[in-house]
């Protein structure tokens, strides 16, 4: 059974800092990995999707990498802003799991002005 | 509007009542999902559907019923609501093994 872990559970940084969020998974036979952002009381917003054949994806100040062999993905946020404060979740789709993703519990990020 | 919408956004119901949460998507995605999100448990899959008239259980299906007679709709019914079903419910859709998109959620309180 795929298990997805996100460490740390919470992170607080000053504005302008570059930061890395981590996601690890136990089954490396994945189809894709997706990073989401969730603001309090809101739904999940898709940030980046990395297919298993890809090493990284970039969108603006966000860069996500994938290393299947080590079962890890990182989300890099450059020049953090208070508006980046949210919970970030990763979700892994395993090849044998018929479309069902497994989610980590998320990292809650606070960017202080 | 294009996207995925859930209704109602908020619902308070009594123990034992039947409640139906609605989910509608405009992309004609094959896959649709229902999750519940609880503090300490993260997101847990209740049911999913790979196509119209095809549904299957997720991690926590007990007490819930789904149907999918049309591709765009995937209602979730709580047959006899219990306090343990107080939660935030999210619907999501995706094309086969592609990016998943989530609705804004329904906050359900069972009293």
PDB file of C-alpha atoms in Angstrom:
ATOM      1  CA  UNK A   1       0.000   0.000   0.000  1.00  0.00           C
ATOM      2  CA  UNK A   2       1.341   3.370  -1.016  1.00  0.00           C
ATOM      3  CA  UNK A   3       2.179   5.688   1.878  1.00  0.00           C
ATOM      4  CA  UNK A   4       2.923   9.363   1.375  1.00  0.00           C
ATOM      5  CA  UNK A   5       4.705  11.434   3.994  1.00  0.00           C
ATOM      6  CA  UNK A   6       5.256  15.162   4.100  1.00  0.00           C
ATOM      7  CA  UNK A   7       7.810  16.631   6.437  1.00  0.00           C
ATOM      8  CA  UNK A   8       7.746  19.051   8.158  1.00  0.00           C
ATOM      9  CA  UNK A   9       4.084  19.291   9.115  1.00  0.00           C
ATOM     10  CA  UNK A  10       4.483  23.039   9.587  1.00  0.00           C
ATOM     11  CA  UNK A  11       7.018  25.608   8.475  1.00  0.00           C
ATOM     12  CA  UNK A  12       7.373  29.304   9.247  1.00  0.00           C
ATOM     13  CA  UNK A  13       9.753  31.508   7.267  1.00  0.00           C
ATOM     14  CA  UNK A  14      10.380  35.233   6.787  1.00  0.00           C
ATOM     15  CA  UNK A  15       9.265  36.857   3.560  1.00  0.00           C
ATOM     16  CA  UNK A  16      11.740  36.601   0.711  1.00  0.00           C
ATOM     17  CA  UNK A  17      13.249  33.300   1.771  1.00  0.00           C
ATOM     18  CA  UNK A  18      13.601  30.408  -0.644  1.00  0.00           C
ATOM     19  CA  UNK A  19      12.192  27.185   0.751  1.00  0.00           C
ATOM     20  CA  UNK A  20      11.749  23.507   0.016  1.00  0.00           C
ATOM     21  CA  UNK A  21       8.823  21.276   0.917  1.00  0.00           C
ATOM     22  CA  UNK A  22       9.325  17.537   0.936  1.00  0.00           C
ATOM     23  CA  UNK A  23       7.159  14.615  -0.095  1.00  0.00           C
ATOM     24  CA  UNK A  24       8.225  10.990   0.170  1.00  0.00           C
ATOM     25  CA  UNK A  25       6.422   7.874  -1.016  1.00  0.00           C
ATOM     26  CA  UNK A  26       6.966   4.170  -0.489  1.00  0.00           C
ATOM     27  CA  UNK A  27       5.973   2.680  -3.858  1.00  0.00           C
ATOM     28  CA  UNK A  28       8.157   3.963  -6.673  1.00  0.00           C
ATOM     29  CA  UNK A  29       5.920   2.498  -9.405  1.00  0.00           C
ATOM     30  CA  UNK A  30       4.030   5.720  -9.815  1.00  0.00           C
ATOM     31  CA  UNK A  31       2.212   7.222 -12.774  1.00  0.00           C
ATOM     32  CA  UNK A  32       2.391  10.829 -11.647  1.00  0.00           C
ATOM     33  CA  UNK A  33       2.742  13.117  -8.662  1.00  0.00           C
ATOM     34  CA  UNK A  34       0.715  16.265  -8.144  1.00  0.00           C
ATOM     35  CA  UNK A  35       1.260  19.207  -5.795  1.00  0.00           C
ATOM     36  CA  UNK A  36      -1.712  21.123  -4.460  1.00  0.00           C
ATOM     37  CA  UNK A  37      -2.259  24.235  -2.420  1.00  0.00           C
ATOM     38  CA  UNK A  38      -5.115  24.550   0.068  1.00  0.00           C
ATOM     39  CA  UNK A  39      -6.095  27.817   1.705  1.00  0.00           C
ATOM     40  CA  UNK A  40      -8.080  27.674   4.957  1.00  0.00           C
ATOM     41  CA  UNK A  41     -11.700  26.750   4.327  1.00  0.00           C
ATOM     42  CA  UNK A  42     -11.087  26.298   0.608  1.00  0.00           C
ATOM     43  CA  UNK A  43     -10.672  23.505  -1.859  1.00  0.00           C
ATOM     44  CA  UNK A  44      -7.438  22.162  -3.309  1.00  0.00           C
ATOM     45  CA  UNK A  45      -5.820  24.091  -6.129  1.00  0.00           C
ATOM     46  CA  UNK A  46      -3.541  22.181  -8.463  1.00  0.00           C
ATOM     47  CA  UNK A  47      -0.048  23.677  -8.649  1.00  0.00           C
ATOM     48  CA  UNK A  48       2.073  21.245 -10.611  1.00  0.00           C
ATOM     49  CA  UNK A  49       1.755  17.776 -12.098  1.00  0.00           C
ATOM     50  CA  UNK A  50       4.854  15.693 -12.748  1.00  0.00           C
ATOM     51  CA  UNK A  51       4.533  12.610 -14.909  1.00  0.00           C
ATOM     52  CA  UNK A  52       6.674   9.617 -13.967  1.00  0.00           C
ATOM     53  CA  UNK A  53       8.871  10.148 -17.025  1.00  0.00           C
ATOM     54  CA  UNK A  54       9.674  13.725 -15.989  1.00  0.00           C
ATOM     55  CA  UNK A  55      12.260  14.994 -13.520  1.00  0.00           C
ATOM     56  CA  UNK A  56      10.786  18.393 -12.819  1.00  0.00           C
ATOM     57  CA  UNK A  57       8.119  20.941 -13.625  1.00  0.00           C
ATOM     58  CA  UNK A  58       8.166  24.702 -13.215  1.00  0.00           C
ATOM     59  CA  UNK A  59       5.467  27.317 -12.881  1.00  0.00           C
ATOM     60  CA  UNK A  60       6.481  30.835 -11.994  1.00  0.00           C
ATOM     61  CA  UNK A  61       8.257  30.810  -8.626  1.00  0.00           C
ATOM     62  CA  UNK A  62       7.448  27.130  -8.111  1.00  0.00           C
ATOM     63  CA  UNK A  63       9.611  24.206  -9.129  1.00  0.00           C
ATOM     64  CA  UNK A  64       8.759  20.606  -8.382  1.00  0.00           C
ATOM     65  CA  UNK A  65      11.208  17.757  -8.794  1.00  0.00           C
ATOM     66  CA  UNK A  66      10.686  14.025  -8.817  1.00  0.00           C
ATOM     67  CA  UNK A  67      13.124  11.224  -8.002  1.00  0.00           C
ATOM     68  CA  UNK A  68      11.269   7.949  -8.342  1.00  0.00           C
ATOM     69  CA  UNK A  69      14.209   5.778  -7.380  1.00  0.00           C
ATOM     70  CA  UNK A  70      14.476   7.398  -3.967  1.00  0.00           C
ATOM     71  CA  UNK A  71      10.728   7.910  -3.598  1.00  0.00           C
ATOM     72  CA  UNK A  72      10.970  11.653  -3.181  1.00  0.00           C
ATOM     73  CA  UNK A  73       9.587  14.869  -4.555  1.00  0.00           C
ATOM     74  CA  UNK A  74      10.376  18.423  -3.547  1.00  0.00           C
ATOM     75  CA  UNK A  75       8.484  21.642  -4.097  1.00  0.00           C
ATOM     76  CA  UNK A  76      10.786  24.634  -4.252  1.00  0.00           C
ATOM     77  CA  UNK A  77       9.274  28.066  -3.668  1.00  0.00           C
ATOM     78  CA  UNK A  78      11.486  30.993  -4.598  1.00  0.00           C
ATOM     79  CA  UNK A  79      11.310  34.411  -2.941  1.00  0.00           C
ATOM     80  CA  UNK A  80       8.417  33.492  -0.678  1.00  0.00           C
ATOM     81  CA  UNK A  81       5.605  35.976  -0.075  1.00  0.00           C
ATOM     82  CA  UNK A  82       2.927  36.218   2.638  1.00  0.00           C
ATOM     83  CA  UNK A  83       0.394  35.210  -0.014  1.00  0.00           C
ATOM     84  CA  UNK A  84       2.141  31.841  -0.263  1.00  0.00           C
ATOM     85  CA  UNK A  85       0.902  30.990   3.227  1.00  0.00           C
ATOM     86  CA  UNK A  86      -1.249  27.876   2.864  1.00  0.00           C
ATOM     87  CA  UNK A  87      -1.149  24.120   3.259  1.00  0.00           C
ATOM     88  CA  UNK A  88       0.685  22.281   0.510  1.00  0.00           C
ATOM     89  CA  UNK A  89      -0.242  18.681  -0.268  1.00  0.00           C
ATOM     90  CA  UNK A  90       1.300  16.149  -2.565  1.00  0.00           C
ATOM     91  CA  UNK A  91      -0.625  13.293  -4.132  1.00  0.00           C
ATOM     92  CA  UNK A  92       0.843  10.199  -5.772  1.00  0.00           C
ATOM     93  CA  UNK A  93      -0.895   8.093  -8.407  1.00  0.00           C
ATOM     94  CA  UNK A  94       0.389   4.520  -8.430  1.00  0.00           C
ATOM     95  CA  UNK A  95       0.425   2.542 -11.676  1.00  0.00           C
ATOM     96  CA  UNK A  96      -1.722  -0.241 -10.293  1.00  0.00           C
ATOM     97  CA  UNK A  97      -4.265   1.940  -8.508  1.00  0.00           C
ATOM     98  CA  UNK A  98      -6.831   2.633 -11.222  1.00  0.00           C
ATOM     99  CA  UNK A  99      -6.791   6.402 -10.983  1.00  0.00           C
ATOM    100  CA  UNK A 100      -6.845   6.709  -7.194  1.00  0.00           C
ATOM    101  CA  UNK A 101      -4.223   9.013  -5.748  1.00  0.00           C
ATOM    102  CA  UNK A 102      -2.753   8.758  -2.261  1.00  0.00           C
ATOM    103  CA  UNK A 103      -2.348  12.054  -0.433  1.00  0.00           C
ATOM    104  CA  UNK A 104       0.141  13.207   2.131  1.00  0.00           C
ATOM    105  CA  UNK A 105      -1.109  15.089   5.192  1.00  0.00           C
ATOM    106  CA  UNK A 106       0.397  18.331   3.976  1.00  0.00           C
ATOM    107  CA  UNK A 107       2.851  20.982   5.108  1.00  0.00           C
ATOM    108  CA  UNK A 108       1.346  24.179   6.507  1.00  0.00           C
ATOM    109  CA  UNK A 109       3.481  27.113   5.416  1.00  0.00           C
ATOM    110  CA  UNK A 110       3.433  30.526   7.071  1.00  0.00           C
ATOM    111  CA  UNK A 111       5.379  33.335   5.431  1.00  0.00           C
ATOM    112  CA  UNK A 112       5.845  36.253   7.803  1.00  0.00           C
ATOM    113  CA  UNK A 113       6.032  39.815   6.434  1.00  0.00           C
TER     114      UNK A 113
ATOM    115  CA  UNK B   1     -19.032  28.284 -15.760  1.00  0.00           C
ATOM    116  CA  UNK B   2     -16.428  25.690 -16.562  1.00  0.00           C
ATOM    117  CA  UNK B   3     -15.071  23.634 -13.730  1.00  0.00           C
ATOM    118  CA  UNK B   4     -16.270  21.494 -10.900  1.00  0.00           C
ATOM    119  CA  UNK B   5     -18.953  22.684  -8.512  1.00  0.00           C
ATOM    120  CA  UNK B   6     -20.305  21.246  -5.304  1.00  0.00           C
ATOM    121  CA  UNK B   7     -23.573  21.974  -3.590  1.00  0.00           C
ATOM    122  CA  UNK B   8     -24.495  22.846  -0.987  1.00  0.00           C
ATOM    123  CA  UNK B   9     -21.407  24.579   0.406  1.00  0.00           C
ATOM    124  CA  UNK B  10     -22.665  24.207   3.972  1.00  0.00           C
ATOM    125  CA  UNK B  11     -25.176  21.775   5.433  1.00  0.00           C
ATOM    126  CA  UNK B  12     -26.408  21.048   8.928  1.00  0.00           C
ATOM    127  CA  UNK B  13     -28.490  17.930   9.373  1.00  0.00           C
ATOM    128  CA  UNK B  14     -29.754  15.725  12.141  1.00  0.00           C
ATOM    129  CA  UNK B  15     -28.609  12.243  13.027  1.00  0.00           C
ATOM    130  CA  UNK B  16     -30.496   9.645  11.030  1.00  0.00           C
ATOM    131  CA  UNK B  17     -31.466  11.912   8.146  1.00  0.00           C
ATOM    132  CA  UNK B  18     -30.574  11.164   4.563  1.00  0.00           C
ATOM    133  CA  UNK B  19     -28.358  13.770   2.943  1.00  0.00           C
ATOM    134  CA  UNK B  20     -27.188  14.102  -0.650  1.00  0.00           C
ATOM    135  CA  UNK B  21     -24.166  16.129  -1.658  1.00  0.00           C
ATOM    136  CA  UNK B  22     -23.993  17.138  -5.303  1.00  0.00           C
ATOM    137  CA  UNK B  23     -20.999  17.344  -7.615  1.00  0.00           C
ATOM    138  CA  UNK B  24     -21.035  18.572 -11.201  1.00  0.00           C
ATOM    139  CA  UNK B  25     -18.142  18.918 -13.639  1.00  0.00           C
ATOM    140  CA  UNK B  26     -18.145  20.496 -17.079  1.00  0.00           C
ATOM    141  CA  UNK B  27     -15.014  18.915 -18.580  1.00  0.00           C
ATOM    142  CA  UNK B  28     -16.473  15.465 -19.305  1.00  0.00           C
ATOM    143  CA  UNK B  29     -13.658  13.927 -17.274  1.00  0.00           C
ATOM    144  CA  UNK B  30     -13.873  10.150 -17.001  1.00  0.00           C
ATOM    145  CA  UNK B  31     -12.870   9.913 -13.352  1.00  0.00           C
ATOM    146  CA  UNK B  32     -14.696  11.447 -10.422  1.00  0.00           C
ATOM    147  CA  UNK B  33     -13.898  11.100  -6.732  1.00  0.00           C
ATOM    148  CA  UNK B  34     -15.353  11.834  -3.336  1.00  0.00           C
ATOM    149  CA  UNK B  35     -13.028  12.543  -0.411  1.00  0.00           C
ATOM    150  CA  UNK B  36     -13.562  13.541   3.154  1.00  0.00           C
ATOM    151  CA  UNK B  37     -11.061  15.709   5.013  1.00  0.00           C
ATOM    152  CA  UNK B  38     -10.769  15.511   8.767  1.00  0.00           C
ATOM    153  CA  UNK B  39      -8.223  16.925  11.155  1.00  0.00           C
ATOM    154  CA  UNK B  40      -5.702  14.229  11.912  1.00  0.00           C
ATOM    155  CA  UNK B  41      -6.734  12.022   8.997  1.00  0.00           C
ATOM    156  CA  UNK B  42      -5.994  14.124   5.967  1.00  0.00           C
ATOM    157  CA  UNK B  43      -7.864  13.356   2.766  1.00  0.00           C
ATOM    158  CA  UNK B  44      -9.523   9.951   2.579  1.00  0.00           C
ATOM    159  CA  UNK B  45     -11.175   8.522  -0.492  1.00  0.00           C
ATOM    160  CA  UNK B  46     -14.797   7.504  -0.029  1.00  0.00           C
ATOM    161  CA  UNK B  47     -15.834   6.396  -3.525  1.00  0.00           C
ATOM    162  CA  UNK B  48     -14.678   6.922  -7.043  1.00  0.00           C
ATOM    163  CA  UNK B  49     -15.997   6.397 -10.530  1.00  0.00           C
ATOM    164  CA  UNK B  50     -14.049   5.585 -13.677  1.00  0.00           C
ATOM    165  CA  UNK B  51     -16.983   6.315 -16.028  1.00  0.00           C
ATOM    166  CA  UNK B  52     -20.748   6.617 -16.072  1.00  0.00           C
ATOM    167  CA  UNK B  53     -22.362   3.627 -14.334  1.00  0.00           C
ATOM    168  CA  UNK B  54     -18.981   2.442 -12.992  1.00  0.00           C
ATOM    169  CA  UNK B  55     -18.272   3.102  -9.321  1.00  0.00           C
ATOM    170  CA  UNK B  56     -16.028   1.531  -6.729  1.00  0.00           C
ATOM    171  CA  UNK B  57     -15.247   1.825  -3.055  1.00  0.00           C
ATOM    172  CA  UNK B  58     -12.402   3.813  -1.656  1.00  0.00           C
ATOM    173  CA  UNK B  59     -10.841   3.742   1.777  1.00  0.00           C
ATOM    174  CA  UNK B  60     -13.891   4.732   3.885  1.00  0.00           C
ATOM    175  CA  UNK B  61     -17.120   3.801   2.014  1.00  0.00           C
ATOM    176  CA  UNK B  62     -19.317   2.635   4.896  1.00  0.00           C
ATOM    177  CA  UNK B  63     -22.480   4.689   5.329  1.00  0.00           C
ATOM    178  CA  UNK B  64     -22.215   6.288   1.884  1.00  0.00           C
ATOM    179  CA  UNK B  65     -23.838   5.578  -1.462  1.00  0.00           C
ATOM    180  CA  UNK B  66     -22.920   6.982  -4.872  1.00  0.00           C
ATOM    181  CA  UNK B  67     -24.337   6.868  -8.343  1.00  0.00           C
ATOM    182  CA  UNK B  68     -23.199   8.108 -11.709  1.00  0.00           C
ATOM    183  CA  UNK B  69     -25.898   7.973 -14.330  1.00  0.00           C
ATOM    184  CA  UNK B  70     -24.347  10.883 -16.261  1.00  0.00           C
ATOM    185  CA  UNK B  71     -20.681  11.602 -16.832  1.00  0.00           C
ATOM    186  CA  UNK B  72     -20.904  15.100 -15.410  1.00  0.00           C
ATOM    187  CA  UNK B  73     -22.673  14.314 -12.122  1.00  0.00           C
ATOM    188  CA  UNK B  74     -21.528  12.278  -9.141  1.00  0.00           C
ATOM    189  CA  UNK B  75     -23.826  12.653  -6.120  1.00  0.00           C
ATOM    190  CA  UNK B  76     -22.858  11.310  -2.706  1.00  0.00           C
ATOM    191  CA  UNK B  77     -25.635  10.182  -0.356  1.00  0.00           C
ATOM    192  CA  UNK B  78     -25.392   9.610   3.353  1.00  0.00           C
ATOM    193  CA  UNK B  79     -28.181   7.133   3.920  1.00  0.00           C
ATOM    194  CA  UNK B  80     -28.554   7.739   7.657  1.00  0.00           C
ATOM    195  CA  UNK B  81     -26.237  10.476   8.827  1.00  0.00           C
ATOM    196  CA  UNK B  82     -24.145   9.953  11.950  1.00  0.00           C
ATOM    197  CA  UNK B  83     -22.071  12.440  13.942  1.00  0.00           C
ATOM    198  CA  UNK B  84     -18.906  10.708  12.779  1.00  0.00           C
ATOM    199  CA  UNK B  85     -19.764  11.835   9.260  1.00  0.00           C
ATOM    200  CA  UNK B  86     -19.338  15.461  10.238  1.00  0.00           C
ATOM    201  CA  UNK B  87     -16.563  16.511   7.904  1.00  0.00           C
ATOM    202  CA  UNK B  88     -15.575  18.539   4.879  1.00  0.00           C
ATOM    203  CA  UNK B  89     -16.348  16.680   1.678  1.00  0.00           C
ATOM    204  CA  UNK B  90     -14.495  17.274  -1.555  1.00  0.00           C
ATOM    205  CA  UNK B  91     -15.371  16.148  -5.028  1.00  0.00           C
ATOM    206  CA  UNK B  92     -12.667  15.884  -7.686  1.00  0.00           C
ATOM    207  CA  UNK B  93     -12.420  14.927 -11.328  1.00  0.00           C
ATOM    208  CA  UNK B  94      -9.675  13.971 -13.735  1.00  0.00           C
ATOM    209  CA  UNK B  95      -9.155  12.515 -17.123  1.00  0.00           C
ATOM    210  CA  UNK B  96      -7.528   9.116 -16.958  1.00  0.00           C
ATOM    211  CA  UNK B  97      -4.330   9.411 -14.901  1.00  0.00           C
ATOM    212  CA  UNK B  98      -4.038  13.126 -15.493  1.00  0.00           C
ATOM    213  CA  UNK B  99      -4.245  16.250 -13.393  1.00  0.00           C
ATOM    214  CA  UNK B 100      -7.008  16.166 -10.800  1.00  0.00           C
ATOM    215  CA  UNK B 101      -9.230  19.167 -10.095  1.00  0.00           C
ATOM    216  CA  UNK B 102     -11.136  19.728  -6.900  1.00  0.00           C
ATOM    217  CA  UNK B 103     -14.373  21.433  -5.995  1.00  0.00           C
ATOM    218  CA  UNK B 104     -14.616  24.009  -3.208  1.00  0.00           C
ATOM    219  CA  UNK B 105     -15.946  21.511  -0.709  1.00  0.00           C
ATOM    220  CA  UNK B 106     -19.103  20.960   1.337  1.00  0.00           C
ATOM    221  CA  UNK B 107     -18.888  21.452   5.071  1.00  0.00           C
ATOM    222  CA  UNK B 108     -21.341  18.995   6.633  1.00  0.00           C
ATOM    223  CA  UNK B 109     -22.313  19.063  10.284  1.00  0.00           C
ATOM    224  CA  UNK B 110     -24.413  16.259  11.744  1.00  0.00           C
ATOM    225  CA  UNK B 111     -26.051  17.166  15.052  1.00  0.00           C
TER     226      UNK B 111
END
